[in-house]
Amino acid sequence: MEKPKTGTPKVVLGVSGGIAAYKACELLRRLTESGHGVRVVPTESALHFVGAATWSALSGNPVATEVWSDVHEVPHVRIGQEADLVVVAPATADTLARAAHGLADDLLTNTLLTARCPVVFAPAMHTEMWEHPATQENVATLRRRGAVVIEPAVGRLTGADTGKGRLPDPGEIFEVCRRVLARGSAAAPDLAGRHVVISAGGTREPLDPVRFLGNRSSGKQGYALARTAAARGARVTLIAANTGLPDPAGVDVVPVGTALQLREAVLKAAADADAVVMAAAVADFRPAVYAEGKIKKREGEQPAPVALVRNPDVLAELSAARPRPGQVIVGFAAETDDVLANGREKLRRKGCDLLVVNEVGERKTFGAEESEAVVLAADGAETPVPYGPKEALAEMIWDLTVPRLT
């Protein structure tokens, strides 16, 4: 039977046999330094890349790959039973296949079968292996059973190859693990099987080759939404406008610059999305004329006025079109005065399902790590979110979105 879990959170770090195994050392460091007790369970092939002595020294716990070590302690059962989280990073195609089919020929796969806690897989492999129908079916099976399978990153692979299949940054994998642990073992990944699209950052409208009209949005709220959605099992597409932030683990990031580019990317991604959250600060206007050369400062002359034209209203367009039936649309309203009154009017005008209203300014919300807001709903409900981490606001937005998904 499963033992009650008390004290230090216990994490099992499974390591598969891939070149990305060395990156798991950084994940292990972050887990131990944040107060988690970590037991590393590598596969036999993983030890060809990083030796058992390294894992044991970094974790402070013994390392074994087979069920025959310390048999009297029944490790093939106890390790999984006592864990608060199991994370496999990297997870190779072979490990995903064995986990999906319930094979148990080593200590790691036995641990996966006995674990009754959340399980996170961080795949790493060549693009062709990730895209193979067998791997995709195995991933779908694991997600259907409640595991969080992080989408691999795009980048340099082994040799000269580049593509999707790279292990996400260990710091970002840690953030997923932290969020999954915070939600607890009783919280199912309620966005599993869902595709969510999130816009983040602030668009920039070019005036000439060196100048632009922009805003103060950092993208931190949109990235918090992406990280929390990934930890809740969603497939996440993040349309990122001029953020300069590291890509969240398990998220497909589409970089954009202008409002028109953001509109094109959002409409394309929204075609099969269950929910779209427009957290980006999209410019309302752009210069009517783009100067091909830098606009010069003329001595004794005043600059010519800059004529502006309206940008498309992406949020209103999405709400009216609903690219997918039953799609939930969430907007943001950044206000400087009459915050709630302006927010209610904007909700009516935009036609979205939820509108996150917050007060902004030079030292409020934009660029900060914390925020407060009121989430207005089309049915008249109002949910205040007190001042706190943007991550907490992101969780509340998903808490309100999930029941509206059909």
Short mmCIF file of C-alpha atoms in Angstrom, two decimals:
data_model
loop_
_atom_site.label_atom_id
_atom_site.label_comp_id
_atom_site.label_asym_id
_atom_site.label_seq_id
_atom_site.Cartn_x
_atom_site.Cartn_y
_atom_site.Cartn_z
CA MET A 1 0.00 0.00 0.00
CA GLU A 2 1.02 3.59 -0.53
CA LYS A 3 2.60 5.24 2.50
CA PRO A 4 1.51 8.70 3.62
CA LYS A 5 3.90 11.36 2.33
CA THR A 6 5.31 13.75 4.93
CA GLY A 7 8.25 16.10 5.31
CA THR A 8 10.60 16.92 2.44
CA PRO A 9 8.99 16.47 -0.99
CA LYS A 10 10.42 13.35 -2.61
CA VAL A 11 11.26 13.51 -6.29
CA VAL A 12 12.41 10.65 -8.48
CA LEU A 13 14.56 11.81 -11.37
CA GLY A 14 14.59 9.20 -14.11
CA VAL A 15 17.35 9.56 -16.69
CA SER A 16 17.24 7.82 -20.07
CA GLY A 17 20.18 6.98 -22.28
CA GLY A 18 20.62 10.03 -24.50
CA ILE A 19 23.29 12.65 -24.97
CA ALA A 20 21.06 15.16 -23.15
CA ALA A 21 21.56 13.15 -19.94
CA TYR A 22 24.30 15.56 -18.88
CA LYS A 23 21.71 18.38 -18.73
CA ALA A 24 19.80 16.45 -16.07
CA CYS A 25 22.63 17.30 -13.66
CA GLU A 26 21.47 20.93 -13.72
CA LEU A 27 17.86 19.86 -13.13
CA LEU A 28 19.03 17.72 -10.21
CA ARG A 29 20.92 20.70 -8.75
CA ARG A 30 17.86 22.93 -8.94
CA LEU A 31 15.66 20.30 -7.31
CA THR A 32 18.04 19.65 -4.41
CA GLU A 33 18.82 23.34 -3.82
CA SER A 34 15.09 24.12 -3.61
CA GLY A 35 14.66 21.65 -0.77
CA HIS A 36 13.53 18.47 -2.51
CA GLY A 37 14.86 15.04 -1.67
CA VAL A 38 15.87 13.48 -5.00
CA ARG A 39 16.52 9.86 -5.88
CA VAL A 40 18.09 9.44 -9.33
CA VAL A 41 17.05 6.32 -11.23
CA PRO A 42 18.98 6.07 -14.51
CA THR A 43 18.64 3.43 -17.17
CA GLU A 44 21.64 1.23 -17.84
CA SER A 45 22.33 3.07 -21.08
CA ALA A 46 22.17 6.45 -19.31
CA LEU A 47 25.28 5.49 -17.35
CA HIS A 48 27.25 5.53 -20.61
CA PHE A 49 26.73 9.31 -20.62
CA VAL A 50 26.84 10.19 -16.89
CA GLY A 51 28.20 7.72 -14.32
CA ALA A 52 26.50 6.49 -11.18
CA ALA A 53 29.09 8.22 -8.97
CA THR A 54 28.03 11.61 -10.34
CA TRP A 55 24.34 11.01 -9.69
CA SER A 56 25.02 9.69 -6.20
CA ALA A 57 27.30 12.59 -5.27
CA LEU A 58 24.88 15.25 -6.54
CA SER A 59 21.76 13.70 -5.00
CA GLY A 60 23.23 12.29 -1.80
CA ASN A 61 21.35 9.04 -2.44
CA PRO A 62 22.37 5.63 -3.78
CA VAL A 63 21.96 4.95 -7.49
CA ALA A 64 20.86 1.71 -9.11
CA THR A 65 19.47 0.68 -12.47
CA GLU A 66 18.22 -2.85 -11.73
CA VAL A 67 15.64 -4.25 -9.35
CA TRP A 68 18.25 -6.62 -7.83
CA SER A 69 20.08 -3.95 -5.83
CA ASP A 70 19.11 -3.79 -2.11
CA VAL A 71 16.36 -6.35 -2.70
CA HIS A 72 15.40 -6.39 0.98
CA GLU A 73 14.18 -2.81 0.61
CA VAL A 74 12.01 -3.75 -2.38
CA PRO A 75 13.17 -0.65 -4.33
CA HIS A 76 11.17 -1.47 -7.45
CA VAL A 77 8.01 -0.87 -5.40
CA ARG A 78 9.05 1.50 -2.63
CA ILE A 79 10.69 4.22 -4.76
CA GLY A 80 7.54 4.83 -6.78
CA GLN A 81 5.18 4.45 -3.83
CA GLU A 82 6.96 7.06 -1.73
CA ALA A 83 7.49 9.67 -4.47
CA ASP A 84 5.65 12.98 -4.65
CA LEU A 85 6.78 13.45 -8.27
CA VAL A 86 8.52 11.39 -10.92
CA VAL A 87 10.23 13.32 -13.70
CA VAL A 88 12.04 11.59 -16.56
CA ALA A 89 14.56 13.89 -18.25
CA PRO A 90 15.64 13.14 -20.83
CA ALA A 91 12.96 10.68 -21.89
CA THR A 92 14.05 8.83 -25.02
CA ALA A 93 11.71 7.31 -27.59
CA ASP A 94 12.49 3.90 -26.10
CA THR A 95 11.60 4.99 -22.56
CA LEU A 96 8.35 6.59 -23.73
CA ALA A 97 7.45 3.37 -25.57
CA ARG A 98 8.18 1.14 -22.58
CA ALA A 99 6.25 3.43 -20.24
CA ALA A 100 3.26 3.58 -22.59
CA HIS A 101 3.14 -0.20 -22.91
CA GLY A 102 3.63 -0.90 -19.20
CA LEU A 103 6.92 -2.77 -19.58
CA ALA A 104 8.97 -3.19 -16.41
CA ASP A 105 12.40 -4.58 -17.23
CA ASP A 106 14.49 -2.19 -15.11
CA LEU A 107 14.20 -0.05 -11.99
CA LEU A 108 12.95 3.06 -13.80
CA THR A 109 10.05 1.35 -15.58
CA ASN A 110 9.12 -0.47 -12.37
CA THR A 111 9.09 2.88 -10.59
CA LEU A 112 6.81 4.35 -13.25
CA LEU A 113 4.35 1.48 -12.81
CA THR A 114 4.20 1.79 -9.02
CA ALA A 115 4.08 5.59 -8.83
CA ARG A 116 0.74 7.06 -7.80
CA CYS A 117 1.99 10.63 -7.94
CA PRO A 118 2.23 13.08 -10.87
CA VAL A 119 4.63 12.00 -13.63
CA VAL A 120 6.42 14.38 -16.00
CA PHE A 121 8.29 13.29 -19.13
CA ALA A 122 10.76 15.64 -20.86
CA PRO A 123 11.47 13.99 -24.24
CA ALA A 124 14.75 14.40 -26.13
CA MET A 125 15.50 12.69 -29.45
CA HIS A 126 16.03 13.37 -33.12
CA THR A 127 13.19 15.07 -34.97
CA GLU A 128 12.38 12.00 -37.08
CA MET A 129 12.03 9.87 -33.95
CA TRP A 130 9.79 12.44 -32.23
CA GLU A 131 7.55 12.82 -35.29
CA HIS A 132 7.24 9.07 -35.95
CA PRO A 133 3.63 7.87 -35.58
CA ALA A 134 4.70 5.26 -33.02
CA THR A 135 6.21 7.90 -30.72
CA GLN A 136 3.25 10.23 -31.16
CA GLU A 137 0.85 7.41 -30.29
CA ASN A 138 2.89 6.57 -27.18
CA VAL A 139 2.89 10.21 -26.12
CA ALA A 140 -0.88 10.41 -26.64
CA THR A 141 -1.34 7.28 -24.53
CA LEU A 142 0.73 8.67 -21.66
CA ARG A 143 -1.09 11.99 -21.75
CA ARG A 144 -4.45 10.23 -21.81
CA ARG A 145 -3.44 8.42 -18.62
CA GLY A 146 -2.65 11.72 -16.90
CA ALA A 147 1.10 12.10 -17.39
CA VAL A 148 2.51 15.48 -18.37
CA VAL A 149 4.62 15.01 -21.52
CA ILE A 150 6.49 18.23 -22.27
CA GLU A 151 6.90 19.16 -25.91
CA PRO A 152 10.61 19.09 -26.86
CA ALA A 153 12.38 22.28 -27.86
CA VAL A 154 13.60 23.25 -31.33
CA GLY A 155 17.34 23.66 -31.77
CA ARG A 156 20.67 21.98 -32.29
CA LEU A 157 20.62 18.21 -31.88
CA THR A 158 23.57 15.82 -32.04
CA GLY A 159 25.98 16.25 -34.92
CA ALA A 160 24.98 18.88 -37.44
CA ASP A 161 21.25 18.20 -37.16
CA THR A 162 18.77 20.86 -36.08
CA GLY A 163 15.04 20.54 -35.42
CA LYS A 164 12.40 19.68 -32.84
CA GLY A 165 13.60 17.14 -30.30
CA ARG A 166 16.01 19.09 -28.13
CA LEU A 167 15.66 18.77 -24.36
CA PRO A 168 14.13 21.99 -22.99
CA ASP A 169 16.25 24.17 -20.74
CA PRO A 170 16.68 22.43 -17.32
CA GLY A 171 15.58 25.60 -15.54
CA GLU A 172 12.32 25.57 -17.46
CA ILE A 173 11.80 21.84 -16.79
CA PHE A 174 12.27 22.66 -13.11
CA GLU A 175 9.53 25.30 -13.36
CA VAL A 176 7.13 22.68 -14.77
CA CYS A 177 8.03 20.30 -11.94
CA ARG A 178 7.57 23.03 -9.36
CA ARG A 179 4.12 23.88 -10.71
CA VAL A 180 3.05 20.21 -10.86
CA LEU A 181 4.19 19.69 -7.25
CA ALA A 182 2.40 22.84 -6.13
CA ARG A 183 -0.88 21.59 -7.59
CA GLY A 184 -0.55 18.34 -5.62
CA SER A 185 -1.09 14.71 -6.39
CA ALA A 186 -4.88 15.04 -6.33
CA ALA A 187 -4.92 17.66 -9.10
CA ALA A 188 -5.29 16.02 -12.49
CA PRO A 189 -3.74 17.73 -15.53
CA ASP A 190 -7.08 19.33 -16.43
CA LEU A 191 -5.79 20.77 -19.72
CA ALA A 192 -4.54 17.43 -21.02
CA GLY A 193 -5.57 16.93 -24.62
CA ARG A 194 -6.26 20.64 -25.04
CA HIS A 195 -4.48 23.09 -27.33
CA VAL A 196 -4.18 26.59 -25.94
CA VAL A 197 -2.82 29.66 -27.71
CA ILE A 198 -1.34 32.53 -25.71
CA SER A 199 -0.03 35.87 -26.90
CA ALA A 200 2.59 37.66 -24.81
CA GLY A 201 4.78 40.75 -24.85
CA GLY A 202 4.32 44.04 -26.63
CA THR A 203 4.20 44.71 -30.34
CA ARG A 204 6.48 47.29 -31.96
CA GLU A 205 5.40 49.35 -34.95
CA PRO A 206 8.38 50.54 -37.04
CA LEU A 207 8.68 54.23 -37.83
CA ASP A 208 12.03 53.99 -39.61
CA PRO A 209 14.91 51.43 -39.57
CA VAL A 210 15.92 52.42 -36.02
CA ARG A 211 12.74 53.69 -34.32
CA PHE A 212 9.40 52.19 -33.40
CA LEU A 213 6.22 52.84 -31.44
CA GLY A 214 5.98 50.35 -28.59
CA ASN A 215 4.83 49.78 -25.04
CA ARG A 216 6.17 48.64 -21.68
CA SER A 217 4.83 45.08 -21.71
CA SER A 218 7.51 42.54 -20.72
CA GLY A 219 5.61 39.36 -21.61
CA LYS A 220 5.97 37.94 -18.10
CA GLN A 221 2.23 37.39 -17.60
CA GLY A 222 1.87 35.58 -20.92
CA TYR A 223 4.87 33.39 -20.12
CA ALA A 224 3.39 32.58 -16.71
CA LEU A 225 0.21 31.53 -18.49
CA ALA A 226 2.23 29.32 -20.85
CA ARG A 227 4.19 27.65 -18.04
CA THR A 228 1.12 26.93 -15.94
CA ALA A 229 -0.81 25.60 -18.94
CA ALA A 230 2.04 23.24 -19.82
CA ALA A 231 2.16 22.00 -16.21
CA ARG A 232 -1.59 21.31 -16.45
CA GLY A 233 -1.01 19.11 -19.49
CA ALA A 234 -1.89 21.44 -22.38
CA ARG A 235 -0.25 21.68 -25.77
CA VAL A 236 0.77 25.31 -25.77
CA THR A 237 1.48 27.72 -28.62
CA LEU A 238 3.00 30.98 -27.40
CA ILE A 239 2.96 33.96 -29.78
CA ALA A 240 5.79 36.05 -28.32
CA ALA A 241 6.20 39.71 -29.25
CA ASN A 242 9.59 41.21 -28.38
CA THR A 243 9.99 39.62 -24.96
CA GLY A 244 13.63 38.54 -24.66
CA LEU A 245 12.54 35.85 -22.16
CA PRO A 246 13.73 32.21 -22.23
CA ASP A 247 11.35 29.78 -23.94
CA PRO A 248 9.16 27.94 -21.40
CA ALA A 249 9.61 24.17 -21.42
CA GLY A 250 7.10 22.25 -23.48
CA VAL A 251 5.85 25.28 -25.37
CA ASP A 252 5.92 26.00 -29.11
CA VAL A 253 7.12 29.61 -29.34
CA VAL A 254 6.31 31.72 -32.41
CA PRO A 255 8.25 35.02 -32.38
CA VAL A 256 6.55 38.09 -33.88
CA GLY A 257 7.28 41.80 -33.98
CA THR A 258 4.33 43.89 -35.14
CA ALA A 259 0.58 43.83 -34.53
CA LEU A 260 -0.03 42.57 -38.08
CA GLN A 261 2.45 39.74 -37.60
CA LEU A 262 0.84 38.85 -34.27
CA ARG A 263 -2.61 38.81 -35.86
CA GLU A 264 -1.46 36.44 -38.60
CA ALA A 265 0.24 34.07 -36.13
CA VAL A 266 -2.67 34.05 -33.67
CA LEU A 267 -5.33 33.40 -36.31
CA LYS A 268 -3.26 30.55 -37.75
CA ALA A 269 -2.66 28.91 -34.37
CA ALA A 270 -6.24 29.49 -33.19
CA ALA A 271 -7.70 27.36 -36.00
CA ASP A 272 -7.53 24.22 -33.82
CA ALA A 273 -7.23 25.79 -30.36
CA ASP A 274 -9.57 25.08 -27.48
CA ALA A 275 -8.72 28.39 -25.80
CA VAL A 276 -6.98 31.60 -26.84
CA VAL A 277 -5.62 34.00 -24.23
CA MET A 278 -4.64 37.40 -25.59
CA ALA A 279 -2.21 38.59 -22.92
CA ALA A 280 -0.02 40.60 -25.30
CA ALA A 281 -0.17 44.38 -25.38
CA VAL A 282 -1.05 44.89 -29.03
CA ALA A 283 -0.50 48.37 -30.45
CA ASP A 284 -3.76 50.10 -31.38
CA PHE A 285 -2.02 52.22 -34.02
CA ARG A 286 0.94 52.08 -36.40
CA PRO A 287 2.68 54.77 -38.44
CA ALA A 288 0.87 55.39 -41.72
CA VAL A 289 4.20 55.69 -43.54
CA TYR A 290 7.41 53.76 -42.93
CA ALA A 291 10.53 55.77 -43.68
CA GLU A 292 13.05 53.64 -45.59
CA GLY A 293 15.92 55.69 -44.17
CA LYS A 294 16.51 57.07 -40.68
CA ILE A 295 14.51 60.25 -40.12
CA LYS A 296 17.08 63.00 -39.72
CA LYS A 297 17.08 65.76 -37.15
CA ARG A 298 17.31 69.05 -39.07
CA GLU A 299 18.83 72.03 -37.28
CA GLY A 300 16.20 74.71 -36.74
CA GLU A 301 13.36 72.54 -38.06
CA GLN A 302 10.55 70.88 -36.14
CA PRO A 303 9.89 67.23 -36.99
CA ALA A 304 6.98 66.46 -39.25
CA PRO A 305 3.90 65.04 -37.48
CA VAL A 306 3.64 61.26 -37.47
CA ALA A 307 0.35 60.15 -39.00
CA LEU A 308 -1.13 56.98 -37.50
CA VAL A 309 -3.54 54.34 -38.78
CA ARG A 310 -5.50 51.79 -36.79
CA ASN A 311 -4.28 48.24 -36.34
CA PRO A 312 -6.78 45.37 -36.54
CA ASP A 313 -8.55 44.50 -33.28
CA VAL A 314 -7.38 40.91 -32.95
CA LEU A 315 -9.34 40.14 -29.78
CA ALA A 316 -12.64 41.36 -31.23
CA GLU A 317 -11.95 39.53 -34.49
CA LEU A 318 -11.29 36.26 -32.66
CA SER A 319 -14.39 36.64 -30.48
CA ALA A 320 -16.61 37.27 -33.48
CA ALA A 321 -15.18 34.52 -35.69
CA ARG A 322 -14.59 31.74 -33.12
CA PRO A 323 -12.28 29.75 -35.43
CA ARG A 324 -13.26 26.57 -33.58
CA PRO A 325 -16.73 25.83 -32.14
CA GLY A 326 -16.83 26.08 -28.36
CA GLN A 327 -13.56 27.98 -28.25
CA VAL A 328 -12.96 30.06 -25.11
CA ILE A 329 -11.51 33.53 -25.71
CA VAL A 330 -9.78 35.42 -22.91
CA GLY A 331 -8.71 39.05 -23.25
CA PHE A 332 -6.71 41.50 -21.18
CA ALA A 333 -7.55 45.12 -20.45
CA ALA A 334 -4.72 47.35 -19.26
CA GLU A 335 -6.29 50.50 -17.82
CA THR A 336 -4.97 53.61 -16.09
CA ASP A 337 -8.25 55.02 -14.70
CA ASP A 338 -11.85 53.92 -14.10
CA VAL A 339 -10.41 50.43 -14.32
CA LEU A 340 -13.53 48.33 -13.73
CA ALA A 341 -15.92 50.60 -15.62
CA ASN A 342 -13.63 50.63 -18.65
CA GLY A 343 -13.13 46.89 -18.30
CA ARG A 344 -16.85 46.12 -18.31
CA GLU A 345 -17.32 48.28 -21.39
CA LYS A 346 -14.42 46.58 -23.13
CA LEU A 347 -15.81 43.13 -22.31
CA ARG A 348 -19.12 44.09 -23.90
CA ARG A 349 -17.43 45.59 -26.94
CA LYS A 350 -14.90 42.80 -27.53
CA GLY A 351 -17.31 39.89 -27.05
CA CYS A 352 -14.82 37.58 -25.30
CA ASP A 353 -15.69 35.07 -22.58
CA LEU A 354 -13.33 36.39 -19.91
CA LEU A 355 -11.53 39.70 -19.58
CA VAL A 356 -8.62 40.18 -17.18
CA VAL A 357 -8.64 43.81 -16.04
CA ASN A 358 -5.69 45.40 -14.28
CA GLU A 359 -4.31 48.82 -13.62
CA VAL A 360 -1.05 49.60 -15.37
CA GLY A 361 1.53 52.36 -15.21
CA GLU A 362 5.24 52.97 -15.20
CA ARG A 363 5.69 50.94 -12.02
CA LYS A 364 2.48 48.89 -12.09
CA THR A 365 2.06 45.48 -13.69
CA PHE A 366 4.29 46.01 -16.76
CA GLY A 367 7.66 44.39 -16.11
CA ALA A 368 6.82 43.47 -12.51
CA GLU A 369 6.90 39.98 -11.02
CA GLU A 370 3.56 40.55 -9.26
CA SER A 371 0.15 41.71 -10.33
CA GLU A 372 -3.44 42.05 -9.21
CA ALA A 373 -6.53 41.96 -11.34
CA VAL A 374 -10.25 41.37 -11.61
CA VAL A 375 -11.42 38.72 -14.05
CA LEU A 376 -14.73 39.71 -15.62
CA ALA A 377 -16.92 37.08 -17.25
CA ALA A 378 -19.50 37.47 -20.00
CA ASP A 379 -22.11 35.96 -17.68
CA GLY A 380 -21.59 38.83 -15.21
CA ALA A 381 -19.31 37.07 -12.72
CA GLU A 382 -16.39 39.04 -11.31
CA THR A 383 -13.39 37.31 -9.69
CA PRO A 384 -10.85 39.51 -7.90
CA VAL A 385 -7.28 38.19 -7.80
CA PRO A 386 -5.27 39.80 -4.98
CA TYR A 387 -1.78 41.20 -5.41
CA GLY A 388 0.69 38.36 -5.81
CA PRO A 389 2.87 36.46 -8.28
CA LYS A 390 1.79 36.53 -11.91
CA GLU A 391 1.82 32.77 -11.72
CA ALA A 392 -1.08 32.89 -9.24
CA LEU A 393 -3.08 35.07 -11.63
CA ALA A 394 -2.29 32.63 -14.45
CA GLU A 395 -3.58 29.69 -12.39
CA MET A 396 -6.81 31.55 -11.64
CA ILE A 397 -7.31 32.34 -15.33
CA TRP A 398 -7.01 28.63 -16.17
CA ASP A 399 -9.26 27.71 -13.21
CA LEU A 400 -11.94 29.94 -14.75
CA THR A 401 -11.26 28.80 -18.33
CA VAL A 402 -11.37 25.02 -17.81
CA PRO A 403 -15.07 24.80 -16.79
CA ARG A 404 -16.00 26.79 -19.91
CA LEU A 405 -14.29 24.39 -22.30
CA THR A 406 -16.65 22.14 -24.23
#
